Amino acid sequence: MIILVTGFEPFGAHAVNPSEGLAKAVDGRQVGACAVRSLVLPVHHASADALMAGALEELEPGAVIHLGLAAGRARIAVERVAINVMDYEIPDTRGFQPRGEACIAGGPEAYFSTLPVDAIVEALRGAGIPAYVSSTAGTYVCNRTLYATLHALARSGRPTRAGLIHLPLLPAMVAAGGADQPSMDFPLMLRAVEVALDTVAGAA
Ligand code: PCA
């Protein structure tokens, strides 16, 4: 079975995106019986959709773990739900800024993550990593991406599980920004992704 891990390119005022480095760091790894493949998505819904459609078709993954940056979060946030709303406080990297539009017109109001979110959080905490189940992934591109992936999977009838993990800022990003913001260093975030992969591979 393949586990597809995606990260995002930098966006907004962020010069880097930890999710990009994390996705690249686990690409090609073997976790139990699962092979990990990764993909870095642009922060624009249509281009991300095109890459995801190709990857789902080509790799036929058993699970998808989207990773994204969420400035202001102090812990690893395992998202429970994606809602059918795009309400962007800042434009995406193509200048697109929907305010209160549907991710997919006519789609269900929400999709729940099909990853074992509680088990992932429990495993993270057991490993000494601050983590929680989050009940809002926001209304920006990460929420849109999780919604679109779960919608595509529901329509295709594939049994693939999918979810999203939001990550805090890196310490260097907070240092550069100068604001009073929480952060987590890259090695601990990488450990968190490894624990999530172990949990998903174990549940497969
Ligand atoms: N975080 C944004 C989009 C890309 C990313 O890494 C979000 O939380 O929507």
PDB file of C-alpha atoms and ligand atoms in Angstrom:
ATOM      1  CA  MET A   1       0.000   0.000   0.000  1.00  0.00           C
ATOM      2  CA  ILE A   2       1.148   3.536  -0.760  1.00  0.00           C
ATOM      3  CA  ILE A   3       0.693   6.418   1.682  1.00  0.00           C
ATOM      4  CA  LEU A   4       0.740   9.734  -0.156  1.00  0.00           C
ATOM      5  CA  VAL A   5       2.026  12.650   1.933  1.00  0.00           C
ATOM      6  CA  THR A   6       1.537  16.133   0.546  1.00  0.00           C
ATOM      7  CA  GLY A   7       3.017  19.462   1.610  1.00  0.00           C
ATOM      8  CA  PHE A   8       2.392  22.970   0.340  1.00  0.00           C
ATOM      9  CA  GLU A   9       4.604  25.602  -1.237  1.00  0.00           C
ATOM     10  CA  PRO A  10       5.202  28.842   0.700  1.00  0.00           C
ATOM     11  CA  PHE A  11       2.350  31.359   0.562  1.00  0.00           C
ATOM     12  CA  GLY A  12       1.459  34.820   1.796  1.00  0.00           C
ATOM     13  CA  ALA A  13       4.223  36.405   3.844  1.00  0.00           C
ATOM     14  CA  HIS A  14       5.868  33.048   4.596  1.00  0.00           C
ATOM     15  CA  ALA A  15       9.269  32.534   2.951  1.00  0.00           C
ATOM     16  CA  VAL A  16       9.165  28.811   3.685  1.00  0.00           C
ATOM     17  CA  ASN A  17       6.530  26.229   4.472  1.00  0.00           C
ATOM     18  CA  PRO A  18       7.531  23.433   6.882  1.00  0.00           C
ATOM     19  CA  SER A  19       4.988  21.128   5.244  1.00  0.00           C
ATOM     20  CA  GLU A  20       7.031  21.193   2.034  1.00  0.00           C
ATOM     21  CA  GLY A  21      10.259  20.067   3.742  1.00  0.00           C
ATOM     22  CA  LEU A  22       8.423  17.447   5.778  1.00  0.00           C
ATOM     23  CA  ALA A  23       6.742  15.928   2.732  1.00  0.00           C
ATOM     24  CA  LYS A  24      10.086  15.785   0.926  1.00  0.00           C
ATOM     25  CA  ALA A  25      11.802  14.290   3.989  1.00  0.00           C
ATOM     26  CA  VAL A  26       9.549  11.231   4.072  1.00  0.00           C
ATOM     27  CA  ASP A  27       9.377  10.629   0.310  1.00  0.00           C
ATOM     28  CA  GLY A  28      10.509   7.120  -0.600  1.00  0.00           C
ATOM     29  CA  ARG A  29      10.456   5.780   2.948  1.00  0.00           C
ATOM     30  CA  GLN A  30       9.064   2.396   3.880  1.00  0.00           C
ATOM     31  CA  VAL A  31       6.792   2.297   6.941  1.00  0.00           C
ATOM     32  CA  GLY A  32       5.783  -1.240   7.848  1.00  0.00           C
ATOM     33  CA  ALA A  33       4.162  -2.669   4.742  1.00  0.00           C
ATOM     34  CA  CYS A  34       3.590   0.793   3.260  1.00  0.00           C
ATOM     35  CA  ALA A  35       5.640   2.841   0.831  1.00  0.00           C
ATOM     36  CA  VAL A  36       5.574   6.603   1.304  1.00  0.00           C
ATOM     37  CA  ARG A  37       5.390   8.905  -1.676  1.00  0.00           C
ATOM     38  CA  SER A  38       5.205  12.648  -1.468  1.00  0.00           C
ATOM     39  CA  LEU A  39       4.010  15.578  -3.477  1.00  0.00           C
ATOM     40  CA  VAL A  40       4.286  19.337  -2.965  1.00  0.00           C
ATOM     41  CA  LEU A  41       1.111  21.196  -3.885  1.00  0.00           C
ATOM     42  CA  PRO A  42       0.766  24.795  -5.058  1.00  0.00           C
ATOM     43  CA  VAL A  43      -1.333  27.082  -2.851  1.00  0.00           C
ATOM     44  CA  HIS A  44      -4.055  27.424  -5.472  1.00  0.00           C
ATOM     45  CA  HIS A  45      -7.084  25.156  -5.574  1.00  0.00           C
ATOM     46  CA  ALA A  46      -7.252  24.343  -9.295  1.00  0.00           C
ATOM     47  CA  SER A  47      -3.561  23.538  -9.680  1.00  0.00           C
ATOM     48  CA  ALA A  48      -3.585  21.504  -6.461  1.00  0.00           C
ATOM     49  CA  ASP A  49      -6.646  19.607  -7.736  1.00  0.00           C
ATOM     50  CA  ALA A  50      -4.889  18.757 -11.004  1.00  0.00           C
ATOM     51  CA  LEU A  51      -1.818  17.388  -9.196  1.00  0.00           C
ATOM     52  CA  MET A  52      -3.948  15.439  -6.728  1.00  0.00           C
ATOM     53  CA  ALA A  53      -6.101  13.934  -9.470  1.00  0.00           C
ATOM     54  CA  GLY A  54      -2.976  12.727 -11.267  1.00  0.00           C
ATOM     55  CA  ALA A  55      -1.461  11.307  -8.077  1.00  0.00           C
ATOM     56  CA  LEU A  56      -4.642   9.475  -7.023  1.00  0.00           C
ATOM     57  CA  GLU A  57      -4.906   7.983 -10.493  1.00  0.00           C
ATOM     58  CA  GLU A  58      -1.262   7.021 -10.845  1.00  0.00           C
ATOM     59  CA  LEU A  59      -0.379   5.913  -7.305  1.00  0.00           C
ATOM     60  CA  GLU A  60      -3.746   4.591  -6.115  1.00  0.00           C
ATOM     61  CA  PRO A  61      -2.692   5.305  -2.516  1.00  0.00           C
ATOM     62  CA  GLY A  62      -4.359   3.550   0.388  1.00  0.00           C
ATOM     63  CA  ALA A  63      -4.109   6.755   2.418  1.00  0.00           C
ATOM     64  CA  VAL A  64      -3.459  10.449   1.875  1.00  0.00           C
ATOM     65  CA  ILE A  65      -2.004  12.694   4.560  1.00  0.00           C
ATOM     66  CA  HIS A  66      -2.102  16.374   3.614  1.00  0.00           C
ATOM     67  CA  LEU A  67       0.273  18.578   5.634  1.00  0.00           C
ATOM     68  CA  GLY A  68      -0.111  22.343   5.889  1.00  0.00           C
ATOM     69  CA  LEU A  69       1.145  25.306   7.869  1.00  0.00           C
ATOM     70  CA  ALA A  70      -1.210  27.039  10.293  1.00  0.00           C
ATOM     71  CA  ALA A  71       0.499  30.037  11.898  1.00  0.00           C
ATOM     72  CA  GLY A  72      -0.646  30.536  15.469  1.00  0.00           C
ATOM     73  CA  ARG A  73      -1.203  26.871  16.292  1.00  0.00           C
ATOM     74  CA  ALA A  74       0.902  25.780  19.233  1.00  0.00           C
ATOM     75  CA  ARG A  75       0.481  22.034  18.708  1.00  0.00           C
ATOM     76  CA  ILE A  76       0.219  19.509  15.911  1.00  0.00           C
ATOM     77  CA  ALA A  77      -3.412  19.797  14.805  1.00  0.00           C
ATOM     78  CA  VAL A  78      -4.963  16.642  13.387  1.00  0.00           C
ATOM     79  CA  GLU A  79      -7.973  17.941  11.520  1.00  0.00           C
ATOM     80  CA  ARG A  80     -11.338  16.244  11.962  1.00  0.00           C
ATOM     81  CA  VAL A  81     -13.357  17.920   9.233  1.00  0.00           C
ATOM     82  CA  ALA A  82     -13.305  19.915   6.000  1.00  0.00           C
ATOM     83  CA  ILE A  83     -16.182  22.316   5.301  1.00  0.00           C
ATOM     84  CA  ASN A  84     -17.586  23.399   1.935  1.00  0.00           C
ATOM     85  CA  VAL A  85     -16.435  26.999   2.313  1.00  0.00           C
ATOM     86  CA  MET A  86     -13.652  29.054   0.777  1.00  0.00           C
ATOM     87  CA  ASP A  87     -13.315  32.325   2.661  1.00  0.00           C
ATOM     88  CA  TYR A  88      -9.738  33.464   2.133  1.00  0.00           C
ATOM     89  CA  GLU A  89      -8.382  36.207   4.391  1.00  0.00           C
ATOM     90  CA  ILE A  90      -5.425  36.567   2.045  1.00  0.00           C
ATOM     91  CA  PRO A  91      -5.238  35.796  -1.687  1.00  0.00           C
ATOM     92  CA  ASP A  92      -3.709  32.487  -2.734  1.00  0.00           C
ATOM     93  CA  THR A  93      -0.459  32.470  -4.709  1.00  0.00           C
ATOM     94  CA  ARG A  94      -2.386  33.152  -7.954  1.00  0.00           C
ATOM     95  CA  GLY A  95      -4.194  36.183  -6.517  1.00  0.00           C
ATOM     96  CA  PHE A  96      -7.486  34.310  -6.113  1.00  0.00           C
ATOM     97  CA  GLN A  97      -9.489  35.380  -3.044  1.00  0.00           C
ATOM     98  CA  PRO A  98     -12.978  33.909  -2.732  1.00  0.00           C
ATOM     99  CA  ARG A  99     -15.064  35.266   0.154  1.00  0.00           C
ATOM    100  CA  GLY A 100     -17.679  32.801   1.318  1.00  0.00           C
ATOM    101  CA  GLU A 101     -17.875  30.619  -1.811  1.00  0.00           C
ATOM    102  CA  ALA A 102     -18.385  26.869  -1.895  1.00  0.00           C
ATOM    103  CA  CYS A 103     -15.305  24.679  -2.355  1.00  0.00           C
ATOM    104  CA  ILE A 104     -17.435  22.610  -4.699  1.00  0.00           C
ATOM    105  CA  ALA A 105     -20.855  23.953  -5.668  1.00  0.00           C
ATOM    106  CA  GLY A 106     -23.565  21.465  -4.764  1.00  0.00           C
ATOM    107  CA  GLY A 107     -21.183  19.367  -2.652  1.00  0.00           C
ATOM    108  CA  PRO A 108     -22.053  18.231   0.878  1.00  0.00           C
ATOM    109  CA  GLU A 109     -21.619  20.788   3.652  1.00  0.00           C
ATOM    110  CA  ALA A 110     -18.682  18.921   5.120  1.00  0.00           C
ATOM    111  CA  TYR A 111     -16.616  15.763   4.971  1.00  0.00           C
ATOM    112  CA  PHE A 112     -15.053  14.123   7.994  1.00  0.00           C
ATOM    113  CA  SER A 113     -11.434  13.027   7.772  1.00  0.00           C
ATOM    114  CA  THR A 114     -11.246   9.307   7.169  1.00  0.00           C
ATOM    115  CA  LEU A 115      -7.879   8.969   8.889  1.00  0.00           C
ATOM    116  CA  PRO A 116      -7.866   7.575  12.453  1.00  0.00           C
ATOM    117  CA  VAL A 117      -7.599  11.067  13.987  1.00  0.00           C
ATOM    118  CA  ASP A 118      -8.022  10.031  17.617  1.00  0.00           C
ATOM    119  CA  ALA A 119      -5.467   7.244  17.302  1.00  0.00           C
ATOM    120  CA  ILE A 120      -2.979   9.605  15.653  1.00  0.00           C
ATOM    121  CA  VAL A 121      -3.349  12.194  18.431  1.00  0.00           C
ATOM    122  CA  GLU A 122      -3.060   9.506  21.093  1.00  0.00           C
ATOM    123  CA  ALA A 123       0.116   8.161  19.469  1.00  0.00           C
ATOM    124  CA  LEU A 124       1.572  11.672  19.159  1.00  0.00           C
ATOM    125  CA  ARG A 125       0.893  12.435  22.819  1.00  0.00           C
ATOM    126  CA  GLY A 126       2.309   9.061  23.771  1.00  0.00           C
ATOM    127  CA  ALA A 127       5.487  10.034  21.948  1.00  0.00           C
ATOM    128  CA  GLY A 128       5.642  13.262  23.946  1.00  0.00           C
ATOM    129  CA  ILE A 129       4.562  15.475  21.054  1.00  0.00           C
ATOM    130  CA  PRO A 130       1.957  18.175  21.745  1.00  0.00           C
ATOM    131  CA  ALA A 131      -1.057  17.402  19.568  1.00  0.00           C
ATOM    132  CA  TYR A 132      -4.834  17.707  19.476  1.00  0.00           C
ATOM    133  CA  VAL A 133      -7.839  16.906  17.339  1.00  0.00           C
ATOM    134  CA  SER A 134      -8.870  20.158  15.679  1.00  0.00           C
ATOM    135  CA  SER A 135     -12.445  20.718  14.593  1.00  0.00           C
ATOM    136  CA  THR A 136     -11.678  23.489  12.138  1.00  0.00           C
ATOM    137  CA  ALA A 137      -9.149  23.435   9.350  1.00  0.00           C
ATOM    138  CA  GLY A 138      -9.983  27.061   8.555  1.00  0.00           C
ATOM    139  CA  THR A 139     -11.460  28.277   5.290  1.00  0.00           C
ATOM    140  CA  TYR A 140      -8.297  28.663   3.228  1.00  0.00           C
ATOM    141  CA  VAL A 141      -6.484  26.375   0.790  1.00  0.00           C
ATOM    142  CA  CYS A 142      -5.761  23.532   3.249  1.00  0.00           C
ATOM    143  CA  ASN A 143      -9.445  23.131   4.108  1.00  0.00           C
ATOM    144  CA  ARG A 144     -10.257  23.375   0.387  1.00  0.00           C
ATOM    145  CA  THR A 145      -7.686  20.696  -0.440  1.00  0.00           C
ATOM    146  CA  LEU A 146      -8.951  18.256   2.188  1.00  0.00           C
ATOM    147  CA  TYR A 147     -12.525  18.879   1.048  1.00  0.00           C
ATOM    148  CA  ALA A 148     -11.620  18.326  -2.615  1.00  0.00           C
ATOM    149  CA  THR A 149      -9.657  15.142  -1.881  1.00  0.00           C
ATOM    150  CA  LEU A 150     -12.453  13.641   0.233  1.00  0.00           C
ATOM    151  CA  HIS A 151     -14.996  14.654  -2.420  1.00  0.00           C
ATOM    152  CA  ALA A 152     -12.953  13.087  -5.233  1.00  0.00           C
ATOM    153  CA  LEU A 153     -12.500   9.899  -3.216  1.00  0.00           C
ATOM    154  CA  ALA A 154     -16.202   9.720  -2.310  1.00  0.00           C
ATOM    155  CA  ARG A 155     -17.142  10.097  -5.958  1.00  0.00           C
ATOM    156  CA  SER A 156     -14.609   7.582  -7.215  1.00  0.00           C
ATOM    157  CA  GLY A 157     -15.656   4.987  -4.664  1.00  0.00           C
ATOM    158  CA  ARG A 158     -11.992   4.376  -3.781  1.00  0.00           C
ATOM    159  CA  PRO A 159     -11.477   3.127  -0.206  1.00  0.00           C
ATOM    160  CA  THR A 160      -8.530   5.523   0.261  1.00  0.00           C
ATOM    161  CA  ARG A 161      -8.455   7.241   3.655  1.00  0.00           C
ATOM    162  CA  ALA A 162      -7.558  10.917   3.718  1.00  0.00           C
ATOM    163  CA  GLY A 163      -6.939  13.677   6.219  1.00  0.00           C
ATOM    164  CA  LEU A 164      -4.995  16.810   7.032  1.00  0.00           C
ATOM    165  CA  ILE A 165      -2.468  17.714   9.688  1.00  0.00           C
ATOM    166  CA  HIS A 166      -1.794  21.386  10.420  1.00  0.00           C
ATOM    167  CA  LEU A 167       1.626  22.407  11.702  1.00  0.00           C
ATOM    168  CA  PRO A 168       2.898  25.352  13.787  1.00  0.00           C
ATOM    169  CA  LEU A 169       5.418  27.863  12.481  1.00  0.00           C
ATOM    170  CA  LEU A 170       9.105  26.961  12.559  1.00  0.00           C
ATOM    171  CA  PRO A 171      11.163  28.801  15.212  1.00  0.00           C
ATOM    172  CA  ALA A 172      13.151  30.637  12.507  1.00  0.00           C
ATOM    173  CA  MET A 173       9.907  31.926  10.995  1.00  0.00           C
ATOM    174  CA  VAL A 174       8.843  33.365  14.347  1.00  0.00           C
ATOM    175  CA  ALA A 175      12.322  34.815  14.887  1.00  0.00           C
ATOM    176  CA  ALA A 176      12.195  36.532  11.491  1.00  0.00           C
ATOM    177  CA  GLY A 177       8.637  37.786  11.984  1.00  0.00           C
ATOM    178  CA  GLY A 178       9.279  39.229  15.403  1.00  0.00           C
ATOM    179  CA  ALA A 179       5.743  38.519  16.688  1.00  0.00           C
ATOM    180  CA  ASP A 180       4.814  36.589  19.843  1.00  0.00           C
ATOM    181  CA  GLN A 181       3.863  33.317  18.138  1.00  0.00           C
ATOM    182  CA  PRO A 182       4.179  29.625  19.031  1.00  0.00           C
ATOM    183  CA  SER A 183       6.571  27.432  17.061  1.00  0.00           C
ATOM    184  CA  MET A 184       7.856  23.881  16.800  1.00  0.00           C
ATOM    185  CA  ASP A 185      11.217  22.827  15.433  1.00  0.00           C
ATOM    186  CA  PHE A 186      11.582  20.758  12.284  1.00  0.00           C
ATOM    187  CA  PRO A 187      12.924  17.563  13.904  1.00  0.00           C
ATOM    188  CA  LEU A 188       9.939  17.373  16.275  1.00  0.00           C
ATOM    189  CA  MET A 189       7.504  18.010  13.416  1.00  0.00           C
ATOM    190  CA  LEU A 190       9.250  15.288  11.412  1.00  0.00           C
ATOM    191  CA  ARG A 191       8.898  12.927  14.346  1.00  0.00           C
ATOM    192  CA  ALA A 192       5.181  13.824  14.417  1.00  0.00           C
ATOM    193  CA  VAL A 193       4.794  12.944  10.738  1.00  0.00           C
ATOM    194  CA  GLU A 194       6.622   9.660  11.365  1.00  0.00           C
ATOM    195  CA  VAL A 195       4.277   8.818  14.246  1.00  0.00           C
ATOM    196  CA  ALA A 196       1.260   9.654  12.070  1.00  0.00           C
ATOM    197  CA  LEU A 197       2.639   7.452   9.295  1.00  0.00           C
ATOM    198  CA  ASP A 198       3.213   4.583  11.741  1.00  0.00           C
ATOM    199  CA  THR A 199      -0.365   4.918  12.986  1.00  0.00           C
ATOM    200  CA  VAL A 200      -1.876   5.037   9.489  1.00  0.00           C
ATOM    201  CA  ALA A 201       0.290   2.144   8.293  1.00  0.00           C
ATOM    202  CA  GLY A 202      -0.675   0.150  11.389  1.00  0.00           C
ATOM    203  CA  ALA A 203      -4.371   0.767  10.769  1.00  0.00           C
ATOM    204  CA  ALA A 204      -4.160  -0.244   7.111  1.00  0.00           C
TER     205      ALA A 204
HETATM  206  N1  PCA B   1      -1.433  26.334   4.883  1.00  0.00           N
HETATM  207  C1  PCA B   1      -2.578  27.025   4.320  1.00  0.00           C
HETATM  208  C2  PCA B   1      -2.542  26.693   2.863  1.00  0.00           C
HETATM  209  C3  PCA B   1      -1.200  26.138   2.584  1.00  0.00           C
HETATM  210  C4  PCA B   1      -0.626  25.862   3.916  1.00  0.00           C
HETATM  211  O1  PCA B   1       0.446  25.288   4.127  1.00  0.00           O
HETATM  212  C5  PCA B   1      -3.879  26.687   5.033  1.00  0.00           C
HETATM  213  O2  PCA B   1      -3.840  26.364   6.224  1.00  0.00           O
HETATM  214  O3  PCA B   1      -4.937  26.749   4.423  1.00  0.00           O
END
